[in-house]
Coordinates of C-alpha atoms in Angstrom, one line a residue:
M1 CA 0.1 0.1 0.1
C2 CA 1.0 3.6 -0.1
G3 CA -0.6 5.7 2.7
R4 CA 1.9 8.8 2.7
Y5 CA 4.2 10.4 0.2
T6 CA 6.4 13.4 -0.7
L7 CA 6.6 16.1 -3.4
T8 CA 9.4 18.5 -2.1
K9 CA 10.2 20.0 -5.7
P10 CA 7.0 20.7 -7.4
E11 CA 8.9 23.5 -9.4
L12 CA 10.3 20.5 -11.4
L13 CA 7.0 19.3 -12.6
P14 CA 6.9 21.6 -15.9
D15 CA 10.1 20.5 -17.2
L16 CA 9.9 16.9 -15.9
F17 CA 6.3 16.2 -17.2
E18 CA 5.8 18.7 -20.1
I19 CA 3.1 20.6 -18.6
S20 CA 2.3 24.2 -17.2
E21 CA 3.4 25.3 -13.9
V22 CA 1.3 23.9 -11.1
N23 CA 0.5 26.0 -8.1
F24 CA 1.5 23.7 -5.2
P25 CA 3.6 24.2 -2.2
P26 CA 6.7 21.7 -1.3
R27 CA 5.3 18.8 0.8
F28 CA 6.9 16.2 3.0
N29 CA 3.9 14.2 4.3
I30 CA 1.1 14.2 1.8
A31 CA -1.6 12.2 3.2
P32 CA -5.1 10.6 2.3
T33 CA -8.0 13.3 1.3
Q34 CA -5.4 16.0 1.0
P35 CA -4.9 17.9 -2.3
A36 CA -1.9 16.8 -4.3
P37 CA -0.8 17.1 -8.1
V38 CA -1.5 14.7 -11.0
V39 CA -0.5 14.6 -14.8
R40 CA -3.5 13.7 -17.1
L41 CA -4.5 14.3 -20.7
D42 CA -6.7 17.0 -21.5
T43 CA -9.5 16.8 -24.1
A44 CA -7.0 17.5 -26.9
G45 CA -4.7 14.7 -25.9
D46 CA -2.0 16.9 -24.4
R47 CA -0.7 16.6 -20.9
E48 CA -1.6 18.9 -18.1
G49 CA -1.3 19.2 -14.4
A50 CA -4.2 19.3 -12.0
V51 CA -4.5 19.2 -8.2
M52 CA -7.0 16.8 -6.9
R53 CA -8.1 15.1 -3.7
W54 CA -6.1 12.0 -2.9
G55 CA -8.7 9.1 -2.2
L56 CA -10.8 8.0 -5.4
L57 CA -14.7 9.2 -5.5
P58 CA -16.1 7.1 -8.4
H59 CA -18.3 9.2 -10.7
W60 CA -21.4 6.9 -9.9
M61 CA -21.4 7.4 -6.1
K62 CA -24.7 8.8 -4.5
E63 CA -22.4 10.8 -1.9
P64 CA -18.9 10.9 -0.7
P65 CA -17.5 8.2 1.6
T66 CA -16.3 9.0 5.3
G67 CA -12.6 8.3 6.0
T68 CA -9.8 7.5 3.4
Q69 CA -11.3 4.7 1.3
L70 CA -9.9 4.3 -2.1
I71 CA -6.4 5.7 -1.7
N72 CA -4.8 2.8 -3.3
A73 CA -5.9 0.6 -6.1
R74 CA -4.4 -3.0 -6.4
A75 CA -3.0 -3.7 -9.9
E76 CA -4.2 -7.2 -10.2
S77 CA -8.0 -6.3 -9.9
L78 CA -8.4 -3.1 -11.7
T79 CA -10.3 -4.6 -14.4
E80 CA -12.8 -6.4 -11.8
K81 CA -13.4 -3.7 -9.3
P82 CA -16.3 -1.5 -10.2
A83 CA -14.6 1.6 -8.5
F84 CA -11.6 1.2 -10.9
R85 CA -12.7 -0.6 -14.1
D86 CA -13.9 2.5 -15.8
A87 CA -11.2 4.9 -14.7
F88 CA -8.7 2.3 -15.8
R89 CA -10.0 2.4 -19.3
R90 CA -10.6 6.0 -19.8
R91 CA -8.8 8.2 -16.9
R92 CA -5.4 7.4 -16.1
C93 CA -2.9 9.5 -14.6
L94 CA 0.5 10.1 -13.4
V95 CA 1.4 11.0 -9.4
P96 CA 4.4 12.8 -9.2
A97 CA 6.5 12.1 -6.0
D98 CA 10.1 12.2 -4.8
G99 CA 9.3 9.2 -2.6
F100 CA 6.9 7.3 -0.2
Y101 CA 6.7 6.2 3.3
E102 CA 6.0 2.7 4.5
W103 CA 5.8 1.3 7.9
R104 CA 7.7 -1.9 9.0
S105 CA 6.3 -4.0 12.0
T106 CA 8.8 -5.3 14.3
N107 CA 8.3 -6.6 17.8
G108 CA 4.8 -5.0 17.8
R109 CA 5.8 -1.6 16.9
K110 CA 5.8 0.0 13.4
R111 CA 8.7 2.0 12.3
P112 CA 8.5 4.3 9.4
Y113 CA 10.8 4.4 6.5
Y114 CA 11.4 6.6 3.4
V115 CA 11.6 5.2 0.1
R116 CA 13.0 7.5 -2.4
S117 CA 14.4 7.8 -6.2
R118 CA 17.9 6.9 -6.7
G119 CA 18.5 7.3 -10.3
L120 CA 15.7 9.7 -11.4
P121 CA 14.9 13.4 -10.6
M122 CA 11.4 12.4 -9.5
L123 CA 9.1 9.4 -9.4
A124 CA 5.8 9.1 -11.2
F125 CA 3.2 6.7 -9.7
A126 CA 0.5 5.2 -12.0
G127 CA -2.8 6.5 -11.0
L128 CA -6.6 6.6 -11.9
W129 CA -8.7 9.7 -11.4
E130 CA -12.3 10.5 -11.4
T131 CA -14.9 13.5 -11.3
F132 CA -17.7 13.2 -8.7
R133 CA -20.4 15.6 -8.8
P134 CA -22.4 15.7 -5.3
S135 CA -24.8 18.4 -7.0
E136 CA -25.3 19.9 -10.2
D137 CA -23.1 23.1 -9.3
E138 CA -20.3 21.3 -7.7
E139 CA -17.6 18.8 -8.7
I140 CA -14.8 17.1 -6.8
E141 CA -11.8 15.7 -8.7
S142 CA -9.9 12.9 -7.0
F143 CA -7.3 10.2 -7.5
T144 CA -5.9 7.0 -6.5
I145 CA -2.4 5.3 -6.6
I146 CA -2.1 1.9 -8.0
T147 CA 0.0 -0.5 -6.1
C148 CA 1.5 -4.0 -7.0
P149 CA 3.8 -6.6 -5.0
A150 CA 6.8 -5.1 -3.6
N151 CA 10.3 -5.5 -5.3
E152 CA 13.1 -6.8 -3.5
L153 CA 14.2 -3.8 -1.7
V154 CA 10.7 -2.7 -0.5
R155 CA 9.9 -6.2 0.3
R156 CA 11.8 -6.0 3.7
I157 CA 9.6 -3.2 4.9
H158 CA 6.3 -4.1 3.2
P159 CA 4.7 -6.4 0.8
R160 CA 3.3 -4.0 -1.6
M161 CA 4.5 -0.4 -3.2
P162 CA 3.3 1.8 -5.8
V163 CA 3.7 1.3 -9.4
V164 CA 6.6 3.3 -10.4
L165 CA 6.6 4.4 -14.1
T166 CA 9.8 5.6 -15.9
P167 CA 9.5 8.5 -18.2
E168 CA 9.5 6.3 -21.4
D169 CA 6.5 4.7 -20.0
Y170 CA 4.5 7.8 -19.5
D171 CA 2.7 8.1 -22.9
L172 CA 2.0 4.2 -23.0
W173 CA 0.2 4.7 -19.5
L174 CA -1.8 7.9 -20.5
H175 CA -2.6 7.5 -24.1
E176 CA -5.6 5.7 -25.4
G177 CA -3.4 4.3 -28.2
A178 CA -1.6 1.5 -26.3
H179 CA -3.5 -1.9 -25.9
P180 CA -4.7 -2.6 -22.5
E181 CA -2.6 -5.7 -22.0
I182 CA 0.5 -3.4 -22.8
R183 CA -0.7 -1.0 -20.0
Q184 CA -1.3 -4.0 -17.7
R185 CA 2.2 -4.9 -18.0
L186 CA 3.6 -1.8 -16.9
L187 CA 1.9 -2.3 -13.6
S188 CA 4.6 -4.5 -12.2
P189 CA 7.3 -3.5 -9.5
C190 CA 10.0 -1.4 -10.8
P191 CA 13.8 -2.4 -10.6
P192 CA 14.9 -2.1 -6.9
E193 CA 18.2 -0.2 -8.1
L194 CA 15.8 2.8 -8.9
L195 CA 15.3 3.3 -5.4
E196 CA 16.8 3.5 -1.8
A197 CA 15.2 3.1 1.6
F198 CA 16.1 4.2 5.1
P199 CA 14.2 4.8 8.7
V200 CA 13.0 8.1 9.6
S201 CA 11.7 9.8 12.6
L202 CA 8.3 9.1 14.1
R203 CA 7.3 12.5 13.1
V204 CA 5.9 11.3 9.9
N205 CA 3.1 9.5 12.0
N206 CA 1.3 12.8 12.3
P207 CA 0.0 14.1 9.2
R208 CA 0.3 17.7 10.7
N209 CA 4.0 17.4 10.7
D210 CA 4.9 18.4 7.1
S211 CA 8.6 19.7 7.1
P212 CA 12.0 18.4 6.0
E213 CA 12.5 16.9 9.4
C214 CA 10.2 14.1 8.3
I215 CA 12.6 12.5 5.5
Q216 CA 15.7 12.9 7.7
P217 CA 17.4 9.3 8.3
A218 CA 17.0 8.3 11.7
P219 CA 19.0 5.4 13.7
E220 CA 17.9 1.9 12.8
D221 CA 16.4 0.3 15.8

């Protein structure tokens, strides 16, 4: 799963994703239900940035759910789950991030780890987005992050991880031209050498803490 992540250099988004500037501050502890940038295609088929709520609200819902449901979508069941099936066909996006947090359980305690990019200037998670209209004059755009079984590095911490796409896969994921089976093959663990992981402070456990201290390495237990 992916329950927190970072985007500390949003000023890089236009160059890395070929989009216009996105008005978004540096974030060190993005949590479910909070707004965050995604990259999608506009009606002309060009990339655009948009800020959406993290936690998918399917368009067919009667009213928004409470809590943090649907922050993640399992890659293995996208075509089966009604909440994700239509978005997987028509509304895919990239979720820019520097890295993500995961918690490892040891002796009854959960210790946060930060997993960040080693070889890329920024990561892009595979995502889905939706537009939910609770009333005629209101709409809420939201997204979810797709997860897959963890690679060898992340597996030491948690059994699942976000799907990380490389730049050469961005268009394959976003555009309609790619065959669905090709897109499905993208939803696999990235090579472990693209990432590094280390323990961080317990400060990240509280979503109100959103500062560079969240990603500072901490001593191993």
